[in-house]
PDB file of C-alpha atoms in Angstrom:
ATOM      1  CA  UNK A   5    -182.539  64.756 326.941  1.00 65.00           C
ATOM      2  CA  UNK A   6    -178.825  65.738 325.775  1.00 79.00           C
ATOM      3  CA  UNK A   7    -176.701  63.125 323.847  1.00 93.00           C
ATOM      4  CA  UNK A   8    -173.077  62.350 323.648  1.00 96.00           C
ATOM      5  CA  UNK A   9    -170.959  65.083 323.609  1.00 97.00           C
ATOM      6  CA  UNK A  10    -166.886  65.580 323.028  1.00 97.00           C
ATOM      7  CA  UNK A  11    -164.526  67.763 323.324  1.00 97.00           C
ATOM      8  CA  UNK A  12    -162.412  69.058 321.329  1.00 97.00           C
ATOM      9  CA  UNK A  13    -163.969  68.316 318.042  1.00 96.00           C
ATOM     10  CA  UNK A  14    -160.875  68.534 315.757  1.00 97.00           C
ATOM     11  CA  UNK A  15    -157.127  68.619 317.514  1.00 96.00           C
ATOM     12  CA  UNK A  16    -153.829  69.093 315.694  1.00 98.00           C
ATOM     13  CA  UNK A  17    -150.791  67.274 317.187  1.00 98.00           C
ATOM     14  CA  UNK A  18    -146.909  66.860 316.765  1.00 98.00           C
ATOM     15  CA  UNK A  19    -145.658  63.123 316.410  1.00 98.00           C
ATOM     16  CA  UNK A  20    -144.145  62.489 320.290  1.00 97.00           C
ATOM     17  CA  UNK A  21    -147.196  64.400 322.024  1.00 98.00           C
ATOM     18  CA  UNK A  22    -149.354  63.423 324.139  1.00 98.00           C
ATOM     19  CA  UNK A  23    -153.016  64.215 323.876  1.00 98.00           C
ATOM     20  CA  UNK A  24    -156.384  64.204 326.292  1.00 98.00           C
ATOM     21  CA  UNK A  25    -160.305  63.551 324.620  1.00 98.00           C
ATOM     22  CA  UNK A  26    -163.843  64.138 326.542  1.00 98.00           C
ATOM     23  CA  UNK A  27    -166.547  62.531 326.724  1.00 98.00           C
ATOM     24  CA  UNK A  28    -169.881  63.132 328.406  1.00 98.00           C
ATOM     25  CA  UNK A  29    -172.196  60.641 328.138  1.00 97.00           C
ATOM     26  CA  UNK A  30    -176.099  61.095 328.552  1.00 95.00           C
ATOM     27  CA  UNK A  31    -177.236  61.645 331.777  1.00 94.00           C
ATOM     28  CA  UNK A  32    -178.562  58.344 333.611  1.00 92.00           C
ATOM     29  CA  UNK A  33    -175.675  56.412 331.127  1.00 92.00           C
ATOM     30  CA  UNK A  34    -172.637  54.406 333.710  1.00 92.00           C
ATOM     31  CA  UNK A  35    -171.083  53.190 330.688  1.00 93.00           C
ATOM     32  CA  UNK A  36    -169.180  55.039 328.395  1.00 96.00           C
ATOM     33  CA  UNK A  37    -166.658  53.343 325.397  1.00 96.00           C
ATOM     34  CA  UNK A  38    -164.350  54.444 323.265  1.00 97.00           C
ATOM     35  CA  UNK A  39    -163.820  54.111 319.269  1.00 97.00           C
ATOM     36  CA  UNK A  40    -161.089  54.937 317.429  1.00 97.00           C
ATOM     37  CA  UNK A  41    -162.363  55.092 313.370  1.00 94.00           C
ATOM     38  CA  UNK A  42    -159.875  54.661 310.231  1.00 92.00           C
ATOM     39  CA  UNK A  43    -160.241  54.561 306.369  1.00 87.00           C
ATOM     40  CA  UNK A  44    -157.969  51.094 306.733  1.00 84.00           C
ATOM     41  CA  UNK A  45    -158.755  49.565 310.195  1.00 86.00           C
ATOM     42  CA  UNK A  46    -162.380  50.922 310.245  1.00 89.00           C
ATOM     43  CA  UNK A  47    -164.147  51.207 313.360  1.00 93.00           C
ATOM     44  CA  UNK A  48    -162.047  49.731 316.340  1.00 95.00           C
ATOM     45  CA  UNK A  49    -163.149  49.267 320.116  1.00 95.00           C
ATOM     46  CA  UNK A  50    -160.824  50.590 322.672  1.00 97.00           C
ATOM     47  CA  UNK A  51    -161.833  50.722 325.723  1.00 94.00           C
ATOM     48  CA  UNK A  52    -165.094  50.512 328.061  1.00 93.00           C
ATOM     49  CA  UNK A  53    -165.251  52.281 331.773  1.00 94.00           C
ATOM     50  CA  UNK A  54    -168.711  51.441 333.648  1.00 92.00           C
ATOM     51  CA  UNK A  55    -168.890  52.705 337.189  1.00 90.00           C
ATOM     52  CA  UNK A  56    -164.996  54.407 337.349  1.00 93.00           C
ATOM     53  CA  UNK A  57    -163.807  50.779 336.602  1.00 93.00           C
ATOM     54  CA  UNK A  58    -162.350  49.449 332.830  1.00 92.00           C
ATOM     55  CA  UNK A  59    -164.455  46.600 332.378  1.00 90.00           C
ATOM     56  CA  UNK A  60    -163.653  45.952 328.890  1.00 89.00           C
ATOM     57  CA  UNK A  61    -160.089  46.438 326.382  1.00 92.00           C
ATOM     58  CA  UNK A  62    -159.519  46.102 323.174  1.00 93.00           C
ATOM     59  CA  UNK A  63    -156.379  45.460 321.192  1.00 93.00           C
ATOM     60  CA  UNK A  64    -154.471  48.697 321.570  1.00 96.00           C
ATOM     61  CA  UNK A  65    -151.282  49.568 322.975  1.00 96.00           C
ATOM     62  CA  UNK A  66    -150.732  51.169 326.313  1.00 95.00           C
ATOM     63  CA  UNK A  67    -150.353  54.324 325.041  1.00 97.00           C
ATOM     64  CA  UNK A  68    -153.776  54.005 325.063  1.00 98.00           C
ATOM     65  CA  UNK A  69    -155.739  54.796 328.234  1.00 97.00           C
ATOM     66  CA  UNK A  70    -159.007  56.065 329.693  1.00 97.00           C
ATOM     67  CA  UNK A  71    -160.712  56.848 333.214  1.00 97.00           C
ATOM     68  CA  UNK A  72    -163.809  57.262 334.217  1.00 97.00           C
ATOM     69  CA  UNK A  73    -165.118  60.031 336.805  1.00 96.00           C
ATOM     70  CA  UNK A  74    -167.795  60.120 339.661  1.00 94.00           C
ATOM     71  CA  UNK A  75    -170.254  61.189 337.344  1.00 93.00           C
ATOM     72  CA  UNK A  76    -169.530  59.020 334.332  1.00 94.00           C
ATOM     73  CA  UNK A  77    -167.973  61.625 332.503  1.00 97.00           C
ATOM     74  CA  UNK A  78    -164.707  60.083 330.911  1.00 98.00           C
ATOM     75  CA  UNK A  79    -162.085  60.929 329.320  1.00 98.00           C
ATOM     76  CA  UNK A  80    -158.997  58.823 326.907  1.00 98.00           C
ATOM     77  CA  UNK A  81    -155.717  59.677 326.649  1.00 98.00           C
ATOM     78  CA  UNK A  82    -153.259  58.776 323.950  1.00 98.00           C
ATOM     79  CA  UNK A  83    -149.349  59.078 324.947  1.00 95.00           C
ATOM     80  CA  UNK A  84    -146.308  59.513 322.486  1.00 97.00           C
ATOM     81  CA  UNK A  85    -148.555  60.257 319.543  1.00 98.00           C
ATOM     82  CA  UNK A  86    -147.533  58.493 316.442  1.00 97.00           C
ATOM     83  CA  UNK A  87    -148.611  59.502 312.947  1.00 97.00           C
ATOM     84  CA  UNK A  88    -151.132  56.449 312.602  1.00 96.00           C
ATOM     85  CA  UNK A  89    -153.040  57.534 315.639  1.00 97.00           C
ATOM     86  CA  UNK A  90    -154.826  59.903 313.100  1.00 97.00           C
ATOM     87  CA  UNK A  91    -158.031  59.099 313.528  1.00 96.00           C
ATOM     88  CA  UNK A  92    -161.400  60.379 314.335  1.00 96.00           C
ATOM     89  CA  UNK A  93    -162.104  58.975 318.252  1.00 97.00           C
ATOM     90  CA  UNK A  94    -165.256  58.231 318.589  1.00 97.00           C
ATOM     91  CA  UNK A  95    -167.023  57.921 322.765  1.00 97.00           C
ATOM     92  CA  UNK A  96    -170.335  55.866 323.045  1.00 96.00           C
ATOM     93  CA  UNK A  97    -172.512  55.690 325.996  1.00 95.00           C
ATOM     94  CA  UNK A  98    -175.219  53.619 327.132  1.00 92.00           C
ATOM     95  CA  UNK A  99    -177.206  52.407 330.231  1.00 87.00           C
ATOM     96  CA  UNK A 100    -175.322  49.232 330.780  1.00 76.00           C
ATOM     97  CA  UNK A 101    -175.920  46.051 332.541  1.00 69.00           C
ATOM     98  CA  UNK A 102    -178.296  44.231 329.776  1.00 67.00           C
ATOM     99  CA  UNK A 103    -178.340  47.317 327.663  1.00 70.00           C
ATOM    100  CA  UNK A 104    -176.222  47.120 324.447  1.00 79.00           C
ATOM    101  CA  UNK A 105    -177.093  49.820 322.494  1.00 88.00           C
ATOM    102  CA  UNK A 106    -175.315  52.238 322.745  1.00 92.00           C
ATOM    103  CA  UNK A 107    -175.474  56.121 321.460  1.00 94.00           C
ATOM    104  CA  UNK A 108    -172.481  57.917 320.268  1.00 96.00           C
ATOM    105  CA  UNK A 109    -171.267  61.152 319.899  1.00 97.00           C
ATOM    106  CA  UNK A 110    -170.000  63.272 317.145  1.00 96.00           C
ATOM    107  CA  UNK A 111    -166.294  62.309 317.652  1.00 96.00           C
ATOM    108  CA  UNK A 112    -162.762  64.385 317.665  1.00 97.00           C
ATOM    109  CA  UNK A 113    -160.810  64.145 314.934  1.00 96.00           C
ATOM    110  CA  UNK A 114    -157.461  63.721 315.970  1.00 97.00           C
ATOM    111  CA  UNK A 115    -154.475  64.822 313.431  1.00 97.00           C
ATOM    112  CA  UNK A 116    -150.794  63.745 314.144  1.00 97.00           C
ATOM    113  CA  UNK A 117    -148.333  65.746 312.323  1.00 97.00           C
TER     114      UNK A 117
ATOM    115  CA  UNK N  25    -159.317  38.272 311.573  1.00 67.00           C
ATOM    116  CA  UNK N  26    -162.373  40.425 310.391  1.00 80.00           C
ATOM    117  CA  UNK N  27    -165.476  38.570 312.220  1.00 93.00           C
ATOM    118  CA  UNK N  28    -167.992  40.945 311.542  1.00 96.00           C
ATOM    119  CA  UNK N  29    -167.960  41.813 307.213  1.00 96.00           C
ATOM    120  CA  UNK N  30    -169.768  43.417 305.147  1.00 96.00           C
ATOM    121  CA  UNK N  31    -168.775  42.725 301.520  1.00 92.00           C
ATOM    122  CA  UNK N  32    -170.769  45.421 299.815  1.00 95.00           C
ATOM    123  CA  UNK N  33    -168.649  48.412 300.071  1.00 95.00           C
ATOM    124  CA  UNK N  34    -171.800  50.828 298.584  1.00 97.00           C
ATOM    125  CA  UNK N  35    -174.654  49.716 297.434  1.00 97.00           C
ATOM    126  CA  UNK N  36    -177.339  52.648 295.397  1.00 98.00           C
ATOM    127  CA  UNK N  37    -181.126  52.137 294.913  1.00 98.00           C
ATOM    128  CA  UNK N  38    -184.146  54.260 293.768  1.00 98.00           C
ATOM    129  CA  UNK N  39    -186.460  56.135 295.766  1.00 97.00           C
ATOM    130  CA  UNK N  40    -189.247  53.999 297.089  1.00 97.00           C
ATOM    131  CA  UNK N  41    -188.092  51.100 296.799  1.00 98.00           C
ATOM    132  CA  UNK N  42    -186.328  48.175 298.926  1.00 98.00           C
ATOM    133  CA  UNK N  43    -182.870  48.484 300.499  1.00 98.00           C
ATOM    134  CA  UNK N  44    -180.901  45.796 301.902  1.00 98.00           C
ATOM    135  CA  UNK N  45    -178.054  45.568 303.013  1.00 98.00           C
ATOM    136  CA  UNK N  46    -176.085  42.314 304.275  1.00 98.00           C
ATOM    137  CA  UNK N  47    -173.648  41.419 307.112  1.00 98.00           C
ATOM    138  CA  UNK N  48    -171.862  38.037 308.111  1.00 97.00           C
ATOM    139  CA  UNK N  49    -169.974  37.334 310.718  1.00 97.00           C
ATOM    140  CA  UNK N  50    -168.172  34.349 311.961  1.00 96.00           C
ATOM    141  CA  UNK N  51    -167.848  34.340 315.278  1.00 92.00           C
ATOM    142  CA  UNK N  52    -170.742  32.238 316.955  1.00 92.00           C
ATOM    143  CA  UNK N  53    -170.650  33.622 320.394  1.00 91.00           C
ATOM    144  CA  UNK N  54    -172.208  36.931 318.924  1.00 93.00           C
ATOM    145  CA  UNK N  55    -175.386  36.984 320.280  1.00 91.00           C
ATOM    146  CA  UNK N  56    -176.741  40.236 319.839  1.00 93.00           C
ATOM    147  CA  UNK N  57    -176.649  42.679 316.631  1.00 95.00           C
ATOM    148  CA  UNK N  58    -176.966  46.454 315.664  1.00 95.00           C
ATOM    149  CA  UNK N  59    -177.196  48.821 312.663  1.00 97.00           C
ATOM    150  CA  UNK N  60    -176.427  52.158 312.669  1.00 97.00           C
ATOM    151  CA  UNK N  61    -176.234  54.653 310.561  1.00 97.00           C
ATOM    152  CA  UNK N  62    -173.387  57.492 309.978  1.00 95.00           C
ATOM    153  CA  UNK N  63    -173.272  60.637 308.167  1.00 92.00           C
ATOM    154  CA  UNK N  64    -170.185  62.347 307.168  1.00 87.00           C
ATOM    155  CA  UNK N  65    -168.818  64.309 310.550  1.00 82.00           C
ATOM    156  CA  UNK N  66    -171.329  62.913 312.319  1.00 88.00           C
ATOM    157  CA  UNK N  67    -171.190  59.622 314.928  1.00 93.00           C
ATOM    158  CA  UNK N  68    -173.074  56.895 314.286  1.00 95.00           C
ATOM    159  CA  UNK N  69    -176.246  56.811 314.777  1.00 95.00           C
ATOM    160  CA  UNK N  70    -178.341  53.543 316.597  1.00 94.00           C
ATOM    161  CA  UNK N  71    -181.108  52.291 314.309  1.00 96.00           C
ATOM    162  CA  UNK N  72    -182.431  48.618 315.157  1.00 96.00           C
ATOM    163  CA  UNK N  73    -180.868  45.791 316.987  1.00 94.00           C
ATOM    164  CA  UNK N  74    -181.746  42.160 317.297  1.00 95.00           C
ATOM    165  CA  UNK N  75    -180.848  39.362 319.524  1.00 93.00           C
ATOM    166  CA  UNK N  76    -180.068  35.998 318.904  1.00 93.00           C
ATOM    167  CA  UNK N  77    -183.150  34.150 320.248  1.00 94.00           C
ATOM    168  CA  UNK N  78    -185.164  35.983 317.837  1.00 96.00           C
ATOM    169  CA  UNK N  79    -185.300  35.797 313.448  1.00 96.00           C
ATOM    170  CA  UNK N  80    -186.817  39.811 313.029  1.00 98.00           C
ATOM    171  CA  UNK N  81    -187.245  42.471 314.772  1.00 97.00           C
ATOM    172  CA  UNK N  82    -189.446  45.228 313.060  1.00 98.00           C
ATOM    173  CA  UNK N  83    -189.411  49.189 314.023  1.00 96.00           C
ATOM    174  CA  UNK N  84    -191.233  51.527 311.385  1.00 97.00           C
ATOM    175  CA  UNK N  85    -189.829  51.326 307.804  1.00 98.00           C
ATOM    176  CA  UNK N  86    -186.436  49.114 308.935  1.00 98.00           C
ATOM    177  CA  UNK N  87    -186.093  45.949 309.765  1.00 98.00           C
ATOM    178  CA  UNK N  88    -183.778  43.551 310.856  1.00 98.00           C
ATOM    179  CA  UNK N  89    -183.533  39.777 310.005  1.00 98.00           C
ATOM    180  CA  UNK N  90    -180.937  37.035 311.812  1.00 98.00           C
ATOM    181  CA  UNK N  91    -180.524  33.903 309.853  1.00 97.00           C
ATOM    182  CA  UNK N  92    -177.962  32.038 312.585  1.00 96.00           C
ATOM    183  CA  UNK N  93    -177.499  28.936 311.009  1.00 96.00           C
ATOM    184  CA  UNK N  94    -175.594  31.115 308.120  1.00 97.00           C
ATOM    185  CA  UNK N  95    -174.196  33.510 310.339  1.00 97.00           C
ATOM    186  CA  UNK N  96    -175.941  36.273 308.256  1.00 98.00           C
ATOM    187  CA  UNK N  97    -177.919  39.478 308.752  1.00 97.00           C
ATOM    188  CA  UNK N  98    -179.918  41.729 306.324  1.00 98.00           C
ATOM    189  CA  UNK N  99    -181.148  45.112 307.133  1.00 98.00           C
ATOM    190  CA  UNK N 100    -184.413  46.112 304.700  1.00 98.00           C
ATOM    191  CA  UNK N 101    -184.905  49.799 304.789  1.00 98.00           C
ATOM    192  CA  UNK N 102    -189.163  49.821 302.645  1.00 98.00           C
ATOM    193  CA  UNK N 103    -189.371  52.601 301.106  1.00 98.00           C
ATOM    194  CA  UNK N 104    -185.816  54.362 300.581  1.00 98.00           C
ATOM    195  CA  UNK N 105    -186.165  57.811 301.050  1.00 97.00           C
ATOM    196  CA  UNK N 106    -183.228  60.406 300.223  1.00 96.00           C
ATOM    197  CA  UNK N 107    -181.953  60.946 303.848  1.00 95.00           C
ATOM    198  CA  UNK N 108    -181.380  57.276 304.368  1.00 97.00           C
ATOM    199  CA  UNK N 109    -177.745  58.075 302.182  1.00 97.00           C
ATOM    200  CA  UNK N 110    -175.600  57.519 304.600  1.00 97.00           C
ATOM    201  CA  UNK N 111    -173.111  54.600 305.482  1.00 97.00           C
ATOM    202  CA  UNK N 112    -174.407  51.958 307.391  1.00 98.00           C
ATOM    203  CA  UNK N 113    -172.849  49.971 310.137  1.00 97.00           C
ATOM    204  CA  UNK N 114    -173.518  46.319 311.328  1.00 97.00           C
ATOM    205  CA  UNK N 115    -172.214  45.147 314.368  1.00 96.00           C
ATOM    206  CA  UNK N 116    -171.852  42.705 316.575  1.00 95.00           C
ATOM    207  CA  UNK N 117    -171.673  41.696 320.990  1.00 92.00           C
ATOM    208  CA  UNK N 118    -170.719  38.749 322.449  1.00 88.00           C
ATOM    209  CA  UNK N 119    -173.255  39.953 325.572  1.00 76.00           C
ATOM    210  CA  UNK N 120    -172.451  39.517 329.224  1.00 75.00           C
ATOM    211  CA  UNK N 121    -169.592  41.799 330.335  1.00 72.00           C
ATOM    212  CA  UNK N 122    -168.501  42.335 326.760  1.00 73.00           C
ATOM    213  CA  UNK N 123    -171.587  43.194 326.514  1.00 75.00           C
ATOM    214  CA  UNK N 124    -170.801  47.233 325.156  1.00 81.00           C
ATOM    215  CA  UNK N 125    -167.169  45.473 323.231  1.00 88.00           C
ATOM    216  CA  UNK N 126    -168.811  46.027 319.661  1.00 92.00           C
ATOM    217  CA  UNK N 127    -167.864  44.139 316.817  1.00 94.00           C
ATOM    218  CA  UNK N 128    -168.158  46.563 313.354  1.00 95.00           C
ATOM    219  CA  UNK N 129    -168.033  45.551 310.033  1.00 96.00           C
ATOM    220  CA  UNK N 130    -166.268  48.395 307.396  1.00 95.00           C
ATOM    221  CA  UNK N 131    -169.541  49.498 306.338  1.00 96.00           C
ATOM    222  CA  UNK N 132    -172.085  50.093 303.025  1.00 97.00           C
ATOM    223  CA  UNK N 133    -172.488  53.510 301.659  1.00 97.00           C
ATOM    224  CA  UNK N 134    -175.799  53.889 300.682  1.00 98.00           C
ATOM    225  CA  UNK N 135    -177.232  55.655 297.858  1.00 98.00           C
ATOM    226  CA  UNK N 136    -180.923  56.671 297.439  1.00 97.00           C
ATOM    227  CA  UNK N 137    -181.429  58.198 293.971  1.00 95.00           C
ATOM    228  CA  UNK N 138    -184.264  60.144 293.601  1.00 90.00           C
TER     229      UNK N 138
END
C-alpha cells in the first residue's frame, strides 16, 4: 500500500505571496492532519480534516487554511507569507474514528525569502 | 505552555545495550500516547503506542511504559542497533473528536555507537 505523498517537496516563495501544498493520504484513510515543524517550536498541529470537514484546529492565524476533497486528498494554503512561515510542513493520515495512529508523509520544505 | 516534554535533547548508547528515552506530560486529559522516529529529510515514522488504560506495551525490540500517576512515559529499545540512530518524538492525544490532534515533545536525538 502506498504511503502518504506530499507535493511539492521543496518550495521557495517571497514574503507576501501565497502557497498551496498538497497531500494524498494512504488509501482508505479518511483523516488528514497537517503539522508545522520549525527548529524553535518543534512539531505543531495546524488542523485536521475528516470527511471533507475541518474537525480540529490548532493555534495558528487565519492565514493558514485547508480543505479536503471527496477522495480524502487535502490541500493547505498559506496566504500573505511571512519569513516565520519557513518550515517543514508535514501531512499525516489515519483511519480516523477510534484510530489514533497517524502516518506521516515526507513533508514539504517551505522557504520564505 | 509545553504540555509534552522530552528533557533530554540527546542520548548516546552503545550498540547492543538498552536505550531509554523519557517523556513527561502535564495534561491529565491525555489518554493515548505514541512514539515516532524521524530521520533527516523524512517524515516521522510511527513506532509504538499505548493507551492510558495500560502501563506497558511491547512490539519486538520496542517497549513503552506508562506511569500515569507520575505523568511519565518511556520508550525502551533492546538491543539498540545502529539503524536506531534518529530523533525520537513522543506525542499525546486527548481522544474523542480530538484524537487526531497530537501534541509532540521537542524530540530526543538518539545516537547508537558501534
